[in-house]
Each structure stands twice: as C-alpha cells, then as structure tokens.
Coordinates of C-alpha atoms in Angstrom, one line a residue:
Chain A
M1 CA 19.7 -79.0 105.8
S2 CA 16.3 -79.9 106.9
S3 CA 14.7 -76.4 106.3
P4 CA 12.9 -76.3 103.1
A5 CA 13.5 -73.3 101.0
I6 CA 11.2 -73.9 98.1
S7 CA 7.6 -75.1 98.2
L8 CA 6.1 -76.2 95.0
P9 CA 2.4 -75.3 94.8
H10 CA 0.7 -78.6 94.5
D11 CA -2.5 -79.1 92.4
H12 CA -5.3 -81.1 94.0
D13 CA -6.3 -82.9 90.8
H14 CA -3.0 -84.6 90.2
G15 CA -2.7 -86.2 93.6
Q16 CA 0.3 -85.8 95.9
A17 CA 3.8 -86.2 94.5
G18 CA 5.7 -88.3 96.9
G19 CA 9.2 -89.4 97.2
H20 CA 10.6 -86.6 99.6
D21 CA 11.4 -87.4 103.2
D22 CA 10.5 -83.9 104.1
G23 CA 7.3 -83.9 102.3
H24 CA 4.2 -84.0 104.5
D25 CA 0.5 -84.1 103.9
D26 CA -1.1 -80.7 104.4
G27 CA -4.4 -81.9 103.6
H28 CA -5.9 -79.5 101.2
Q29 CA -2.5 -77.6 100.5
G30 CA -0.2 -80.6 99.8
H31 CA 3.2 -78.7 99.4
V32 CA 6.2 -80.7 98.3
H33 CA 9.3 -79.3 100.0
L34 CA 12.6 -79.4 98.1
Q35 CA 16.0 -78.5 99.3
Y36 CA 17.6 -75.6 97.5
Q37 CA 21.3 -76.1 96.8
P38 CA 23.2 -73.1 95.6
G39 CA 25.4 -74.1 92.7
L40 CA 28.3 -71.8 93.9
P41 CA 29.2 -70.6 97.4
L42 CA 28.6 -67.0 96.5
S43 CA 25.7 -64.7 96.2
R44 CA 23.9 -64.1 93.0
G45 CA 25.1 -60.5 92.8
K46 CA 28.7 -61.4 93.2
L47 CA 28.4 -64.3 90.8
I48 CA 26.9 -62.1 88.1
M49 CA 29.6 -59.5 88.6
W50 CA 32.3 -62.1 88.2
L51 CA 30.7 -63.4 85.0
F52 CA 30.5 -59.8 83.7
L53 CA 34.2 -59.3 84.7
S54 CA 35.2 -62.3 82.7
T55 CA 33.6 -60.7 79.6
E56 CA 35.5 -57.6 80.4
I57 CA 38.7 -59.6 80.7
M58 CA 38.1 -60.8 77.2
F59 CA 37.4 -57.3 76.0
F60 CA 40.6 -55.8 77.4
A61 CA 42.6 -58.9 76.5
A62 CA 41.6 -58.4 72.9
L63 CA 42.5 -54.7 73.0
L64 CA 45.8 -55.2 74.9
G65 CA 46.8 -58.2 72.9
S66 CA 46.3 -56.5 69.6
Y67 CA 48.2 -53.5 70.9
I68 CA 51.1 -55.7 71.9
V69 CA 51.2 -57.3 68.4
L70 CA 50.7 -54.0 66.5
R71 CA 53.5 -52.3 68.5
F72 CA 56.1 -55.0 68.3
G73 CA 55.4 -55.8 64.7
A74 CA 55.7 -52.1 63.7
A75 CA 58.8 -51.1 61.7
I76 CA 59.2 -48.0 63.8
W77 CA 57.3 -46.8 66.9
P78 CA 57.4 -43.2 68.3
K79 CA 59.4 -42.5 71.5
P80 CA 57.4 -41.1 74.3
H81 CA 58.8 -37.6 73.9
H82 CA 57.8 -37.6 70.2
V83 CA 54.2 -37.9 71.1
H84 CA 54.2 -35.8 74.3
L85 CA 53.8 -38.8 76.6
S86 CA 54.9 -38.2 80.1
E87 CA 55.8 -41.3 82.2
P88 CA 55.7 -39.5 85.5
I89 CA 52.1 -38.4 84.8
G90 CA 51.2 -42.0 84.0
A91 CA 52.9 -43.2 87.2
F92 CA 50.9 -40.6 89.1
N93 CA 47.7 -41.9 87.6
T94 CA 48.7 -45.5 88.5
F95 CA 49.2 -44.3 92.1
V96 CA 45.8 -42.5 92.2
L97 CA 44.0 -45.7 91.0
I98 CA 45.8 -47.9 93.4
C99 CA 44.8 -45.5 96.2
S100 CA 41.2 -45.6 95.0
S101 CA 41.3 -49.4 95.1
V102 CA 42.4 -49.2 98.7
T103 CA 39.7 -46.7 99.6
V104 CA 36.9 -48.8 98.0
V105 CA 38.1 -51.9 99.9
L106 CA 38.1 -49.9 103.1
A107 CA 34.5 -48.7 102.3
F108 CA 33.4 -52.3 102.0
E109 CA 35.1 -53.3 105.2
M110 CA 33.4 -50.3 107.0
A111 CA 30.0 -51.3 105.5
K112 CA 30.4 -54.9 106.6
S113 CA 30.9 -53.6 110.2
N114 CA 27.9 -51.3 109.8
K115 CA 30.0 -48.1 110.2
T116 CA 27.9 -46.3 107.6
G117 CA 29.5 -42.9 108.1
L118 CA 33.0 -44.2 107.6
A119 CA 31.9 -46.3 104.6
K120 CA 30.4 -43.2 103.0
L121 CA 33.6 -41.3 103.6
W122 CA 35.8 -43.9 101.9
M123 CA 33.4 -44.2 99.0
L124 CA 33.4 -40.5 98.6
L125 CA 37.2 -40.6 98.6
T126 CA 37.1 -43.3 96.0
L127 CA 34.8 -41.2 93.8
L128 CA 37.2 -38.2 94.2
L129 CA 40.3 -40.2 93.3
G130 CA 38.6 -41.6 90.2
T131 CA 37.6 -38.1 89.2
L132 CA 41.2 -37.0 89.7
F133 CA 42.4 -39.8 87.5
L134 CA 40.0 -38.6 84.7
G135 CA 41.1 -35.0 85.2
V136 CA 44.8 -36.0 84.7
K137 CA 43.8 -38.1 81.7
A138 CA 42.0 -35.1 80.2
Y139 CA 45.1 -33.0 80.7
E140 CA 47.1 -35.6 78.9
Y141 CA 44.6 -35.7 76.0
Q142 CA 44.8 -32.0 75.7
A143 CA 48.6 -32.1 75.5
K144 CA 48.1 -34.5 72.5
F145 CA 45.4 -32.5 70.8
S146 CA 47.2 -29.3 71.1
H147 CA 50.1 -30.8 69.1
G148 CA 47.9 -32.1 66.3
I149 CA 47.9 -35.7 67.6
F150 CA 44.4 -37.0 67.2
P151 CA 43.1 -40.5 66.7
W152 CA 41.7 -39.7 63.2
A153 CA 42.1 -37.6 60.2
P154 CA 41.4 -34.7 59.3
H155 CA 42.0 -33.5 62.8
G156 CA 45.2 -35.4 63.1
L157 CA 48.2 -33.8 61.4
I158 CA 50.5 -36.7 61.5
H159 CA 52.4 -37.9 58.5
E160 CA 54.6 -41.0 58.6
R161 CA 57.6 -39.9 56.5
P162 CA 59.1 -36.6 55.6
D163 CA 58.6 -37.3 51.8
L164 CA 57.3 -35.4 48.9
Y165 CA 53.7 -36.3 49.8
Y166 CA 54.3 -34.6 53.1
G167 CA 55.8 -31.6 51.4
S168 CA 52.7 -31.2 49.2
A169 CA 50.5 -31.5 52.3
V170 CA 52.4 -28.6 53.9
R171 CA 52.1 -26.7 50.7
A172 CA 48.4 -27.3 50.5
R173 CA 47.8 -26.1 54.1
L174 CA 49.9 -23.0 53.4
G175 CA 47.8 -22.4 50.3
E176 CA 44.4 -22.4 52.1
P177 CA 42.6 -19.0 51.8
A178 CA 42.3 -18.4 55.6
I179 CA 45.9 -19.3 56.2
I180 CA 47.1 -17.0 53.4
D181 CA 45.3 -14.1 55.0
R182 CA 46.8 -14.8 58.4
L183 CA 50.2 -15.3 56.9
K184 CA 50.0 -11.9 55.2
E185 CA 49.0 -10.4 58.5
L186 CA 51.9 -12.2 60.2
D187 CA 54.4 -10.9 57.6
E188 CA 53.2 -7.4 58.0
T189 CA 53.5 -7.4 61.7
P190 CA 56.6 -5.4 62.8
A191 CA 59.3 -7.4 64.5
D192 CA 58.9 -5.6 67.9
K193 CA 55.3 -6.8 68.2
L194 CA 56.4 -10.5 68.2
G195 CA 58.2 -12.3 71.0
P196 CA 61.7 -13.7 70.3
E197 CA 60.4 -17.2 69.8
Q198 CA 57.8 -16.0 67.3
Q199 CA 60.3 -14.0 65.4
A200 CA 62.6 -17.0 65.1
A201 CA 59.5 -19.1 64.1
R202 CA 58.6 -16.5 61.5
S203 CA 61.9 -16.7 59.7
A204 CA 61.8 -20.5 60.0
L205 CA 58.3 -20.4 58.4
Q206 CA 59.8 -18.3 55.5
Q207 CA 62.4 -21.0 55.0
V208 CA 59.7 -23.7 55.0
R209 CA 57.6 -21.8 52.5
T210 CA 60.5 -21.5 50.2
M211 CA 61.5 -25.2 50.6
V212 CA 58.1 -26.7 49.9
A213 CA 57.7 -24.4 46.8
D214 CA 61.0 -25.4 45.4
P215 CA 60.6 -27.7 42.4
N216 CA 64.1 -29.1 42.9
Q217 CA 63.5 -30.2 46.5
Q218 CA 65.6 -33.1 47.8
A219 CA 64.5 -35.8 50.2
F220 CA 66.4 -34.3 53.1
D221 CA 64.8 -30.9 52.5
M222 CA 61.5 -32.4 53.6
A223 CA 63.1 -33.6 56.9
V224 CA 64.3 -30.1 57.4
V225 CA 60.8 -28.8 56.8
A226 CA 59.3 -31.3 59.3
D227 CA 62.0 -30.5 61.8
Q228 CA 61.1 -26.8 61.6
I229 CA 57.5 -27.4 62.1
A230 CA 57.6 -30.0 64.9
P231 CA 61.0 -31.1 65.9
L232 CA 61.8 -34.7 67.0
P233 CA 65.3 -34.3 68.4
A234 CA 67.1 -37.4 69.9
E235 CA 66.5 -37.5 73.5
G236 CA 68.9 -35.4 75.5
T237 CA 70.1 -33.4 72.5
G238 CA 68.8 -30.1 71.0
S239 CA 67.6 -27.2 73.0
H240 CA 64.3 -27.6 74.9
S241 CA 62.0 -25.2 76.4
A242 CA 59.0 -26.1 78.6
G243 CA 59.9 -29.8 78.4
H244 CA 59.9 -30.3 74.7
A245 CA 61.5 -28.8 71.6
H246 CA 59.5 -26.0 70.0
G247 CA 58.8 -25.5 66.3
I248 CA 56.6 -23.3 64.1
N249 CA 53.4 -25.1 65.2
D250 CA 54.2 -24.3 68.8
A251 CA 54.8 -20.6 68.1
F252 CA 51.7 -20.2 65.9
P253 CA 49.1 -22.7 67.1
W254 CA 46.6 -21.5 64.5
L255 CA 48.8 -22.6 61.7
R256 CA 48.5 -26.4 62.3
L257 CA 50.9 -27.4 59.7
P258 CA 51.2 -31.1 58.9
I259 CA 53.8 -32.8 61.2
V260 CA 56.0 -35.9 60.8
I261 CA 56.1 -38.6 63.5
P262 CA 57.2 -42.0 62.1
G263 CA 54.7 -44.5 63.4
G264 CA 52.7 -41.8 64.9
N265 CA 49.3 -42.6 63.3
M266 CA 49.3 -46.2 64.6
W267 CA 50.4 -45.0 68.0
A268 CA 47.7 -42.3 68.1
S269 CA 45.1 -44.9 67.1
T270 CA 46.0 -47.5 69.7
Y271 CA 46.7 -45.0 72.4
F272 CA 43.4 -43.3 72.2
L273 CA 41.5 -46.5 71.7
L274 CA 43.0 -48.2 74.8
T275 CA 42.9 -45.2 77.1
G276 CA 39.5 -44.1 75.7
F277 CA 37.8 -47.4 76.5
H278 CA 39.5 -47.5 79.9
A279 CA 38.3 -43.9 80.6
I280 CA 34.7 -44.9 79.7
H281 CA 34.9 -47.8 82.2
V282 CA 36.2 -45.4 84.8
I283 CA 33.3 -43.1 84.2
V284 CA 30.8 -46.0 84.4
G285 CA 32.4 -46.9 87.8
L286 CA 32.2 -43.4 89.0
I287 CA 28.5 -43.3 88.1
V288 CA 28.0 -46.6 90.1
F289 CA 29.7 -45.0 93.1
A290 CA 27.7 -41.8 92.9
V291 CA 24.5 -43.9 92.8
L292 CA 25.7 -46.0 95.8
L293 CA 26.4 -42.9 97.8
S294 CA 22.7 -42.3 97.9
Y295 CA 22.1 -45.6 99.6
P296 CA 22.7 -46.4 103.3
L297 CA 26.1 -48.1 103.3
G298 CA 25.5 -50.6 106.0
R299 CA 25.7 -54.4 106.4
A300 CA 22.6 -54.9 104.3
N301 CA 24.1 -53.2 101.3
A302 CA 27.6 -54.6 101.8
G303 CA 27.0 -57.1 98.9
M304 CA 26.3 -54.3 96.5
I305 CA 29.4 -52.4 97.6
E306 CA 31.5 -55.5 97.2
S307 CA 30.3 -56.0 93.6
A308 CA 30.9 -52.4 92.7
G309 CA 34.4 -52.8 94.4
L310 CA 35.1 -55.8 92.2
Y311 CA 34.4 -53.8 89.1
W312 CA 36.6 -51.0 90.3
H313 CA 39.5 -53.3 91.1
F314 CA 39.2 -54.6 87.6
V315 CA 39.4 -51.1 86.2
D316 CA 42.6 -50.6 88.3
L317 CA 43.9 -54.0 87.0
V318 CA 43.5 -53.0 83.4
W319 CA 45.4 -49.8 84.1
I320 CA 48.1 -51.7 85.9
F321 CA 48.8 -53.6 82.6
M322 CA 48.1 -50.6 80.3
F323 CA 50.6 -48.3 82.0
P324 CA 53.8 -50.1 81.3
L325 CA 52.6 -51.2 77.8
L326 CA 51.7 -47.7 76.7
Y327 CA 54.2 -45.5 78.6
L328 CA 57.2 -47.6 79.4
F329 CA 57.7 -49.9 76.5
Chain B
M1 CA 43.3 -66.3 109.6
S2 CA 44.3 -62.7 109.4
D3 CA 46.1 -60.1 111.6
H4 CA 44.0 -57.8 113.8
A5 CA 44.0 -54.1 113.5
A6 CA 44.0 -52.0 116.6
H7 CA 40.6 -50.5 115.9
D8 CA 38.9 -53.9 115.2
D9 CA 35.7 -54.3 117.1
A10 CA 33.0 -56.3 115.1
P11 CA 33.1 -60.1 115.3
A12 CA 33.8 -61.9 112.0
H13 CA 30.7 -63.1 110.3
D14 CA 31.7 -63.1 106.6
D15 CA 34.0 -65.1 104.3
H16 CA 37.3 -64.0 106.0
A17 CA 38.0 -62.6 109.3
H18 CA 37.6 -59.0 110.0
G19 CA 40.7 -57.0 110.9
G20 CA 42.3 -57.5 107.5
I21 CA 42.8 -53.8 107.1
G22 CA 46.4 -54.1 108.0
K23 CA 46.7 -56.6 105.2
Y24 CA 45.2 -54.1 102.7
I25 CA 47.7 -51.5 103.8
A26 CA 50.5 -53.9 103.3
V27 CA 49.3 -54.7 99.8
F28 CA 49.1 -51.0 99.2
V29 CA 52.6 -50.4 100.2
A30 CA 53.7 -53.4 98.0
L31 CA 51.9 -51.9 95.1
C32 CA 53.5 -48.5 95.5
F33 CA 56.9 -50.2 95.8
L34 CA 56.4 -52.2 92.6
T35 CA 55.2 -49.2 90.7
T36 CA 58.4 -47.5 91.6
M37 CA 60.3 -50.7 90.6
S38 CA 58.9 -50.5 87.1
F39 CA 61.0 -47.3 86.6
L40 CA 64.1 -49.2 87.6
T41 CA 64.9 -49.9 84.0
Y42 CA 65.3 -46.1 83.5
S43 CA 67.9 -45.7 86.2
P44 CA 71.6 -45.6 85.4
A45 CA 72.1 -48.7 87.7
W46 CA 70.1 -50.9 85.2
P47 CA 72.7 -53.3 83.7
W48 CA 70.8 -54.4 80.6
R49 CA 70.5 -51.1 78.7
D50 CA 71.3 -52.6 75.3
Q51 CA 68.9 -55.5 75.7
P52 CA 65.4 -53.9 75.8
Q53 CA 63.8 -57.3 75.9
V54 CA 65.1 -57.9 79.4
G55 CA 63.6 -54.5 80.5
W56 CA 60.3 -55.5 78.9
A57 CA 60.2 -58.9 80.6
F58 CA 61.0 -57.2 83.9
M59 CA 58.2 -54.7 83.5
M60 CA 55.7 -57.5 82.6
A61 CA 56.7 -59.4 85.6
V62 CA 56.2 -56.4 87.8
S63 CA 52.8 -55.8 86.2
C64 CA 51.7 -59.4 86.7
T65 CA 52.8 -59.3 90.4
K66 CA 50.8 -56.1 90.9
A67 CA 47.9 -57.6 89.2
M68 CA 48.1 -60.8 91.3
L69 CA 48.1 -58.7 94.5
V70 CA 45.1 -56.7 93.5
V71 CA 43.2 -59.8 92.4
L72 CA 44.1 -62.0 95.4
F73 CA 43.6 -59.5 98.2
F74 CA 41.5 -56.5 97.0
M75 CA 39.1 -58.7 95.1
H76 CA 39.2 -61.3 97.9
V77 CA 40.0 -64.1 95.5
W78 CA 42.5 -65.6 98.0
W79 CA 39.6 -66.5 100.2
E80 CA 37.2 -67.7 97.5
A81 CA 36.4 -71.3 96.7
N82 CA 37.5 -73.4 93.6
W83 CA 35.3 -71.5 91.2
K84 CA 38.1 -68.9 91.0
Y85 CA 40.2 -71.4 89.0
V86 CA 37.3 -72.0 86.6
L87 CA 37.2 -68.3 86.0
T88 CA 40.8 -67.2 85.9
I89 CA 42.6 -70.1 84.1
P90 CA 40.6 -70.2 80.9
A91 CA 40.6 -66.4 80.8
A92 CA 44.4 -66.3 81.1
M93 CA 44.8 -69.0 78.5
M94 CA 42.5 -67.1 76.1
A95 CA 44.4 -63.9 76.7
L96 CA 47.6 -65.6 75.8
F97 CA 46.0 -67.3 72.7
M98 CA 44.8 -63.8 71.6
V99 CA 48.4 -62.5 71.3
I100 CA 49.7 -65.8 69.7
M101 CA 47.0 -66.0 67.2
L102 CA 47.4 -62.4 66.1
A103 CA 51.2 -62.7 65.8
P104 CA 51.4 -64.3 62.4
D105 CA 49.1 -61.9 60.5
I106 CA 49.5 -58.7 62.4
G107 CA 52.8 -59.1 64.3
M108 CA 54.7 -60.2 61.2
R109 CA 52.9 -57.9 58.8
N110 CA 56.0 -56.0 57.9
R111 CA 58.1 -59.2 56.9
M112 CA 56.6 -59.0 53.4
V113 CA 55.2 -55.8 52.2
S114 CA 54.0 -54.6 48.7
Q115 CA 55.9 -51.9 47.0
E116 CA 53.1 -49.5 47.5
R117 CA 53.3 -49.9 51.2
A118 CA 57.1 -49.8 51.2
I119 CA 57.0 -46.4 49.5
H120 CA 54.7 -44.9 52.2
M121 CA 55.5 -46.7 55.4
A122 CA 57.6 -45.1 58.1
R123 CA 61.0 -46.7 58.8
P124 CA 63.9 -46.1 61.2
S125 CA 65.9 -44.2 58.6
D126 CA 63.1 -41.6 58.6
L127 CA 63.7 -40.9 62.3
L128 CA 67.4 -40.8 61.8
M129 CA 66.8 -38.2 59.0
L130 CA 64.6 -36.1 61.3
E131 CA 67.1 -36.3 64.2
R132 CA 69.9 -35.3 61.8
A133 CA 67.9 -32.3 60.6
S134 CA 67.3 -31.3 64.2
A135 CA 71.0 -31.6 65.2
D136 CA 71.9 -29.5 62.1
A137 CA 69.4 -26.9 63.1
A138 CA 70.7 -26.8 66.6
H139 CA 74.2 -26.3 65.4
A140 CA 73.2 -23.7 62.9
A141 CA 71.3 -21.6 65.3
P142 CA 71.5 -22.8 68.9
A143 CA 69.8 -19.8 70.4
A144 CA 66.9 -19.6 68.0
H145 CA 65.9 -23.3 68.0

C-alpha cells in the first residue's frame, strides 16, 4: 500500500506539487509518488483476452442466432443423411476438442508449477488434437464436395425442387460438348468392361436422358429423374451401399448432374459458413500454440499460456453449441 | 479450496489452489457423459419421439450444461471476481436478443411469400415425391438400385 509504483517526473520551474502523504522532497529531483490501483484484479493480458473473447461471443452469437432462425423458419430442411452428414463423426470431433481443452488446461497447470517439460508435452498434445479435428473436418468437407454440395454456385449442384427448371438444368448439363463426348464413349463401352453398379447406372442414365428430353414430361417424372441421379430415400428404406444410397452421380463422378435436395442450398450455405469460420478460429489457435511451443513454458510465461488457453476453450465452447445445432437438430 | 492430486508438490501461489487436476478430470468425464447424453434422443428408450421440440430443448440444455462446465472450470471463471458477471450477463442477453430480433423478419419469412417465391421454393411435398420415387425404384429393381 505504501510502495509507490508510479513516479511523475517533476519539473523544477513549476515548483513542487504537494498534497500526497507519500510525496517527499528529493531536492533537485522532486518526484511525486502516486499509488497505482489496478482497475480489475487480473493481469492486462488476461483482461484483453477476455475483452477479445466477448467480441468473439458476439460474432458467433450472430452466426448461430441467424442459423437458428433460418433453420426453424425454413419450409423444409434436409435430413442429415440427405446431405451426407454423419452424427458419429461430429460426436468424435466434439470429443477431440474436449480432450484438447483438458490438455491445454494441464499444460497451464504444469507451467504454473514450472514443470516446463510436461507443459510442453501437454501443449504439443493440444496441437495434435486440434490438427486431428481439422483433419476430420476436411474429410467431412470432402464428403460434401464429392457429392456436389458446395456453399456456392456454380460448383454446387443443388436444386430445391424436382420441377421443370431442374429438368432443363439436367438437359443443359447433358448437352455440354465435353459431356456429350464422354457419354458417347460410355455408350460404346461394352458391358463387360463396366462393373455391375455402372451397368445399372448406365441404363438409369438412358432413362434419365429420355425423360428430360420428353416434351410431355409430368411433374413426377422429374422426381424420378432426381431419384436416379442422387436418391434421397426415407431413412431405413431403400437399399444402401457404403452407408448411403447410390445414384448415377456416384457411379460416374465426372458427370456431375444437377441434384435435388429440398432446402439444400440454405443448408449448405449455413453449414459451410458456420463450420468454416469455426475452422479458421481453430487454425488461428493452432498457430498460437505452435508459436508458444518455441517459448520456455515455465512460471514466467504462464500468463501467456493461460490467455491462449482461454481462447482455445472458447473455440471448444462454440463447437459445443454448434454440434447439436448442425448435426442433431 | 480444491482437492489434492497425488502428485501435487508445488505450493499454491496463484488465484486458486494447485492440485485442481482431479477437478479437471472430473469435468472431462462429465463432459464426455453429457456428449453421450445428447444422443439419448436417438435411442429407442426416448419417450417423446413425436414431439421433436422436447428433444431440441433437451439437447440445448445439455449444451448449456457443457458450456457452463467449460467456462466455469476450464476457463477458471468460477474463481474469478465480480467482473465475470459484467462480461457474461450482457453477452448472454445480447445473444438472446439476436435470435428474438431476427425471428420476425427471417424466422417468419415463409408466412407470407410472393407467388414467384412460392413457385420456386422447396416444400415438404417435394421431399415426399422424392421418397416415393425412391420407393418405386426400389420396388421395381431392388438389386439394381
């Protein structure tokens, strides 16, 4: 209480400023001693990290809040198996992030007790778990991309309804010069050169080509076309192979015919936005940990580790909310 | 203030007593249990199958519990001073506001649509049509589909 933390340099010409009990006359120096009262009982680094986290809370609250509103206000929303979303993989990712939160907390505890080797070990583990999370996310993204589910056109193949506009999109794709050449090649391939799935897909493709060219096509015909290209059977019905029903787009990935997923475009947009921003935050956290690994992780640097840990816990927190909203609802 | 781990050696000189590692493990176990619980709505034992809102409320409750555990213990907020309320309470209020404020314009956007939109927007009958086409195809050629 009585140890002064700040000395104000005092100018001779203005005389000595009085009024402080602790002030004393140094003669030619004349310092005024004030007491520094920290506004909050936490270090500056931690304070600024919490202030930053509150901005991040607002950021993700906006994203998640608008997702909630968009999803529950939609006339129809795709089921997880329509968009190749796997709940067990999401649960595994949740588990990975929870483990990484534990490891970063342990790294902090080790650093506080100056056990630098152990602290480094736990921090390395955190880094590895975070990388594992990103790897699983990349695998999930690949599953979407390979089925034509992208967050934007023209990469995305999703149409909302199996209507005449969809039919004309299929017709347009089948009429592209490169596709015409490959289709000709496909038609001329003898049956024994194709696998059984591809033979079945080839005859289904023939049916599709006839139906989209038919001037008397009915509304239900387009549903049949859509079903041949990328089926959406009710869960538990229809025959499945490799975990999801196969269509023409699966047998011939180069074909990339337009598909129908009711509500699929809005789903893709929100899914990729939410998980993409979250993944960017994970990458930033991993960079921070990689940089921290080059520091000695002892008591002196425990504050830095605590702040980095706070950020990482927040990233975990966001995923804890995102997982049920995206995967389970 | 906290339980002691067997390998505890350094004396406490920080906000909360050292040796809280057992606490972290306990929180970790609780988090794993809660994550498993969120799948409870999928099990045959779940009684409210035809009321999805109950399932959603349950899953949100599980998420909030998990979040509280992470915030309180992993982020040390349990041991922090009163500034934690200044930080968390307005943020929680604003997160709730965000959803409420978006509900009329975005949440209820499909209550009154233009004919142009009505022609192009997806609806449950489209999904039923696709499922029927799939069922027909499965009946027609079960081996090939």
